[in-house]
XYZ file of C-alpha atoms in Angstrom:
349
model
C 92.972 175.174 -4.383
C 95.853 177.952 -4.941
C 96.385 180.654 -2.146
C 94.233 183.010 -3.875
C 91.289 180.638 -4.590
C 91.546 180.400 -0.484
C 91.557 183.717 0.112
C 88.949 184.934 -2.237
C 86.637 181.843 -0.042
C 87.676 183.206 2.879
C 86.075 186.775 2.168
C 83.202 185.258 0.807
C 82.475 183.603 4.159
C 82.631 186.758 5.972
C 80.675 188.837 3.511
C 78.313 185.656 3.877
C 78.453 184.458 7.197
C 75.528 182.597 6.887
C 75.367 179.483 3.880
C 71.577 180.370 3.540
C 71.728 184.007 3.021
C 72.840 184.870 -0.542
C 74.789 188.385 -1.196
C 72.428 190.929 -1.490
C 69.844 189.028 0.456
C 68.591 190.544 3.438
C 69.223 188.226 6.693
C 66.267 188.012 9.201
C 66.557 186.738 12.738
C 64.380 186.449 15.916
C 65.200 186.479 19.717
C 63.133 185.915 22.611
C 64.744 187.185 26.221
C 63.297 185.514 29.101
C 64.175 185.001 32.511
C 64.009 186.883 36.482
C 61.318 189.372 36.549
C 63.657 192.939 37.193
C 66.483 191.039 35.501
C 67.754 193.392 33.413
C 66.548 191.846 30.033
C 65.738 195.518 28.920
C 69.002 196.899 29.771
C 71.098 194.098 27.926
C 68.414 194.455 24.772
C 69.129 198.380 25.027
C 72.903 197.788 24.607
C 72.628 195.019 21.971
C 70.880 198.291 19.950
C 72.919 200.747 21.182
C 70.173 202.734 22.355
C 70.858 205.495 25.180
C 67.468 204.517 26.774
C 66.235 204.726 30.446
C 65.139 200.628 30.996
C 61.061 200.588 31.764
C 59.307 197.855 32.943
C 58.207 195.316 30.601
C 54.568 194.631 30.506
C 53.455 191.369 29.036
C 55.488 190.852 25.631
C 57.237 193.842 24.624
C 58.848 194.010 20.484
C 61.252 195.897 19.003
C 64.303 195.552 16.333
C 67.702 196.152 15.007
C 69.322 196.368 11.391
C 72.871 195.880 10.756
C 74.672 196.033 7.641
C 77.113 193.507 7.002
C 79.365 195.274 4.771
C 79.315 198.861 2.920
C 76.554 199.852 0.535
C 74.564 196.328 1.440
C 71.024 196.137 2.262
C 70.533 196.270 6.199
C 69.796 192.392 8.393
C 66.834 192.728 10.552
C 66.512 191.505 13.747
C 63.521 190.696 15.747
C 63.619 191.380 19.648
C 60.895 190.139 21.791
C 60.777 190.010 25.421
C 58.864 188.502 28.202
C 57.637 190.454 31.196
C 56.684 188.910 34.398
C 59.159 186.436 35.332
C 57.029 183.177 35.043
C 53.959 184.595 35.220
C 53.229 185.041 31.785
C 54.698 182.048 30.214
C 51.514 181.356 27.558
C 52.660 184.613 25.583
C 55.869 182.243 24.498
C 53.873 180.084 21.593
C 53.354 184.154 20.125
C 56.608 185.073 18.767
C 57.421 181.412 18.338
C 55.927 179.893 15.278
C 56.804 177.637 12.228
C 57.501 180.463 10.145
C 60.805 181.669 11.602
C 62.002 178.946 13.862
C 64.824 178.252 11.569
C 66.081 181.661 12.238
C 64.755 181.762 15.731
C 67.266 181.679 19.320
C 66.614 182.336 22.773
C 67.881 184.066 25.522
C 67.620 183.425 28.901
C 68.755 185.835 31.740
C 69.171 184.617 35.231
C 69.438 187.130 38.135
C 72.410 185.832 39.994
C 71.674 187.969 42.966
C 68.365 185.322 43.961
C 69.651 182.160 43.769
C 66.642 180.775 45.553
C 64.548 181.424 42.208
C 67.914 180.439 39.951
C 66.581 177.075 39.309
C 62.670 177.143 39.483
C 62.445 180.162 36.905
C 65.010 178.295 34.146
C 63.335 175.394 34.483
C 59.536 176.383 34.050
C 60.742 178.461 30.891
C 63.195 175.855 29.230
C 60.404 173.361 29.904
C 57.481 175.616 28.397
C 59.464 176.908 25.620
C 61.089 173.502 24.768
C 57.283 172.241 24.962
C 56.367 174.647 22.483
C 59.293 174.078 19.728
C 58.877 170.766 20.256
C 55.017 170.775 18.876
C 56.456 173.039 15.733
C 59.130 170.459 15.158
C 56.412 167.167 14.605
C 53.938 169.507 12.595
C 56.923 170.043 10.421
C 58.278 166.731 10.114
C 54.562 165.693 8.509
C 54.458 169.065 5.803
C 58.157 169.736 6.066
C 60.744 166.789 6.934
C 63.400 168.697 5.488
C 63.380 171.686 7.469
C 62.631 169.530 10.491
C 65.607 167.203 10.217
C 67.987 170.246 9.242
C 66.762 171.561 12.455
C 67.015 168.469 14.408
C 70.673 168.454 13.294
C 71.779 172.016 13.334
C 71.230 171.776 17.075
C 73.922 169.415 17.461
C 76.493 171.284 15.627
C 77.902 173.141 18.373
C 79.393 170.077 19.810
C 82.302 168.068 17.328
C 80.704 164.702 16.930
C 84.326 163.878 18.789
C 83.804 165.455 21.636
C 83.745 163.203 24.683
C 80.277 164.559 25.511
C 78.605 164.230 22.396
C 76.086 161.684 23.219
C 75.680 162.787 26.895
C 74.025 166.393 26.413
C 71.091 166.717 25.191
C 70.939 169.886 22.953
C 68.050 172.758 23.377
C 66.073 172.461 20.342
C 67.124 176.353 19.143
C 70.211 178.373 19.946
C 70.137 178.688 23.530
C 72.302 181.703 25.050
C 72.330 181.903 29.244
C 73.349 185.001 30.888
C 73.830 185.308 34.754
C 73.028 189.152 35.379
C 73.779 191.547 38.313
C 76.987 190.199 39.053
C 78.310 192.849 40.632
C 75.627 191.974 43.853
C 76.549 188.014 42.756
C 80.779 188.947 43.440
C 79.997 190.035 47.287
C 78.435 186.455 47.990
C 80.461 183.766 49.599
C 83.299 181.806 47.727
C 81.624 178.491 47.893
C 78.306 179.641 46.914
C 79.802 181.445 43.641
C 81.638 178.253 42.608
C 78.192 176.794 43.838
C 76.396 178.966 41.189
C 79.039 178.752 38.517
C 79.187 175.169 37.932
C 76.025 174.352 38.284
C 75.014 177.102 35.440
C 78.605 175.254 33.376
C 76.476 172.236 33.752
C 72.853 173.392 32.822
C 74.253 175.413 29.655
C 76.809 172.633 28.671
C 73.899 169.947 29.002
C 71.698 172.397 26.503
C 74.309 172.980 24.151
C 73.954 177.011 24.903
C 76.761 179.515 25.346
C 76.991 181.300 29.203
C 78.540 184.638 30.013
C 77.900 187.002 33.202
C 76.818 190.127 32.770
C 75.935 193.238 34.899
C 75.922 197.641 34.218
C 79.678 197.467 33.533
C 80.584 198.157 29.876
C 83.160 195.185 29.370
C 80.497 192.431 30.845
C 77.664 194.019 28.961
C 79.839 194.575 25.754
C 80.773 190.325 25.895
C 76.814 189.696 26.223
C 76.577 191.898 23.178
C 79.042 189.541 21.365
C 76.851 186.811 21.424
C 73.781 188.130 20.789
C 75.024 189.583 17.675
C 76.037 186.011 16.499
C 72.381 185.311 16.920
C 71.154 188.145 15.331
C 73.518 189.218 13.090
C 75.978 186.179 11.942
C 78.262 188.131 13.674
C 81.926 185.900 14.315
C 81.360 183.583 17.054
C 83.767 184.799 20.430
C 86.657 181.508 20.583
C 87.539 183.204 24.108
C 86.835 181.140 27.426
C 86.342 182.166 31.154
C 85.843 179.568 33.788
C 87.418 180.955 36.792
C 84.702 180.807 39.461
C 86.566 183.841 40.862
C 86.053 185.456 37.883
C 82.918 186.426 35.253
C 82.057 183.054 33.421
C 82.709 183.333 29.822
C 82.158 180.295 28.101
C 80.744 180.483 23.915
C 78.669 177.009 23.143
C 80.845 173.629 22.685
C 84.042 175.231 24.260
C 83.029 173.458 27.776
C 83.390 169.565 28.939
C 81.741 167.545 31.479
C 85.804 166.621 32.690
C 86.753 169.898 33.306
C 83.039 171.015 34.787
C 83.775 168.383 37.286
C 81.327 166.271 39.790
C 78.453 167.905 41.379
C 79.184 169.879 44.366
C 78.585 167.686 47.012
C 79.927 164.581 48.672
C 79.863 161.072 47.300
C 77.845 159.883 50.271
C 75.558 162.629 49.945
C 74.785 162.395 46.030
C 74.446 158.430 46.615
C 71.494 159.004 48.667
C 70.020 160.923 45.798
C 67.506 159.519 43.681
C 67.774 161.073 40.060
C 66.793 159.662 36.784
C 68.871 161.927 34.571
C 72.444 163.866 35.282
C 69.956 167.330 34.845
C 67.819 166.095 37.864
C 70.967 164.987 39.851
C 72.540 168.814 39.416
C 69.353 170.012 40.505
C 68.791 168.301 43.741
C 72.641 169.196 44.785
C 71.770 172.744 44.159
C 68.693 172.739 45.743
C 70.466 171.806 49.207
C 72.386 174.923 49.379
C 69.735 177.319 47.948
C 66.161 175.877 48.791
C 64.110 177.004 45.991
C 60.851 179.161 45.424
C 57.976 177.550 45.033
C 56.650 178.241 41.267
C 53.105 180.179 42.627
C 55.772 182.744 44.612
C 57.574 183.433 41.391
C 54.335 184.598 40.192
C 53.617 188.356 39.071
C 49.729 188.886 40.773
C 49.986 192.738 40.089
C 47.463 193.259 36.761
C 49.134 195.110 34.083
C 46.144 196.313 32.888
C 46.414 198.892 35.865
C 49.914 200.264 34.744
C 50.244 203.895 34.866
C 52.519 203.993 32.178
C 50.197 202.608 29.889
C 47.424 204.791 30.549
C 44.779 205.727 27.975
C 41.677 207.840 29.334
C 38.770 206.452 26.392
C 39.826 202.854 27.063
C 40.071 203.231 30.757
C 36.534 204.554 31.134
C 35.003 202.345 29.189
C 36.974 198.907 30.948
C 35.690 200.436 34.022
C 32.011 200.934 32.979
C 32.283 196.810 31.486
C 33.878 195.830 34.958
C 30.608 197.882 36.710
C 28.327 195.936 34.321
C 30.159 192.467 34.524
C 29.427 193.499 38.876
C 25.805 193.675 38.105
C 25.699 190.718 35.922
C 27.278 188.479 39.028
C 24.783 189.849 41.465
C 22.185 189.389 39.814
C 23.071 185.508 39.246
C 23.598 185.126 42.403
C 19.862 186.182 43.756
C 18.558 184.592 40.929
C 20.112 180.771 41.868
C 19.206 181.692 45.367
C 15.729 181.816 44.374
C 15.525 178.671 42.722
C 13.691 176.046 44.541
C 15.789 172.767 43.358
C 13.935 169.476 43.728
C 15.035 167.609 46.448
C 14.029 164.083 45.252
């Protein structure tokens, strides 16, 4: 190829940053942010969008979008935002937004609050493992009325890691873009040193091992605007960030494949101590060492028991009236059960 013939490729590929999306062709992506109930999912979605919005609490599933164009005069790329409320509480609502339609063009993202370390673990854990779950199901219905799409899924997830990289066959890969941000780092900076190197490279670990990009966010416009850079990748084909951050002293910025097991190091603990550790993979190991220094939550106190059917701010008077009168008659219903087995004379033979 001459010069030109390069050049005139290169614009192509940033007019196009996506191989599937022809010009002219509206791109479509979905995101689902999970994580810490109080978090600060809402925030970060707000400044994705640019939106000058107050942050309200997020009851249940909440939806909204963004459209970008790529380029003057072009049709607008949609993006899908969906976000779950309630820490762990709620984590049946994932399978909603999740389906076999758009999981080619689906990514999560999971936000951490930095500031409860005690939680840290148990909350990415029960999500990864429900959401994973749930992908997972899509994936073998599609390999039986879809093996294309199902292997070009199965394979896309490994192409954040060069097949030369010296962990390529020790991660193993989230099934969808995975992004992980640690939020509230401005309460996370005031802990002590050793438990913020603690934190930091056991999160280098956990996102490494997934194949996902990390980054550390909290209010301050130059952490929230390097969240916003890969987000946008997700949801816009936006260029991926080639910068890297891993001082533990520092916010951890660290875009998907750019980390390695060698420079993440051992986990933090001592030989003797990890020896007496029983772990079946290197995931399980990381998670026992961390557990030692920050004993976790059990998964029933990461549970929301408030009902968000009594929210205030989603008051309506007619439907409120009438779930009250159908709670008064479901009342009635149970005592009136209840006298009527007590009346029952059961045969005792």
């Amino acid at each position: 190829d001459t010069l030109w013939d390069l050049a005139i490729a290169e614009v192509g590929k940033r007019e196009n940053p996506d191989d599937g999306v022809k010009q002219g062709e509206v791109w479509e992506k979905s995101i689902l942010f999970m994580g810490n109930k109080n978090g600060g999912k809402t925030t970060i979605i707000l400044r994705c969008l640019e939106r000058e919005e107050a942050p309200k609490p997020t009851l249940a599933l909440e939806y909204t979008f963004g459209r970008r164009a790529r380029r003057h005069n072009a049709p607008k790329d949609i993006a899908h935002f969906w976000e779950l409320g309630g820490g762990t509480s709620l984590l049946e609502l994932i399978r909603i937004p999740i389906t076999s339609h758009n999981i080619r063009s689906f990514a999560v993202v999971l936000v951490l609050d930095l500031s409860k370390p005690n939680e840290l673990w148990t909350t990415m854990e029960n999500l990864l493992q429900v959401t994973r779950s749930h992908v997972s199901k899509i994936l073998t219905k599609l390999e039986k009325t879809n093996p294309e799409v199902a292997a070009e899924l199965k394979q896309r997830v490994r192409n954040n890691l060069q097949r030369d990289h010296p962990d390529y066959e020790l991660v193993d890969p989230f099934p969808i873009p995975l992004v992980i941000i640690g939020s509230k780092y401005d309460i996370f900076q005031e802990f002590d040193s050793e438990m913020r190197k603690i934190i930091s490279k056991t999160l280098r670990f956990v996102s490494h091992y997934y194949g996902a990009s990390l980054t550390f966010t909290s209010k301050s416009e130059a952490l929230l605007l390097k969240a916003r850079v890969l987000i946008n990748h997700l949801a816009f084909g936006y260029d991926k960030s080639k910068s890297v951050s891993v001082d533990p002293s520092k916010p951890l910025f660290i875009p998907a494949g750019l980390d390695s097991l060698s420079q993440i190091g051992p986990p933090p603990a001592s030989d003797s101590d990890i020896g007496k550790m029983r772990a079946n993979t290197p995931l399980e190991l990381w998670r026992k060492v961390f557990e030692q220094t920050f004993p976790p939550k059990s998964f029933c106190d990461l549970q929301d028991t408030k009902d968000p059917a009594r929210d205030t701010q989603y008051a309506e008077h007619e439907v409120d009236v009438m779930r009250a009168q159908k709670n008064q008659e479901l009342e009635q219903y149970k005592r009136n059960a209840s006298k009527s087995w007590k009346e029952m004379d059961f045969d005792s033979d």
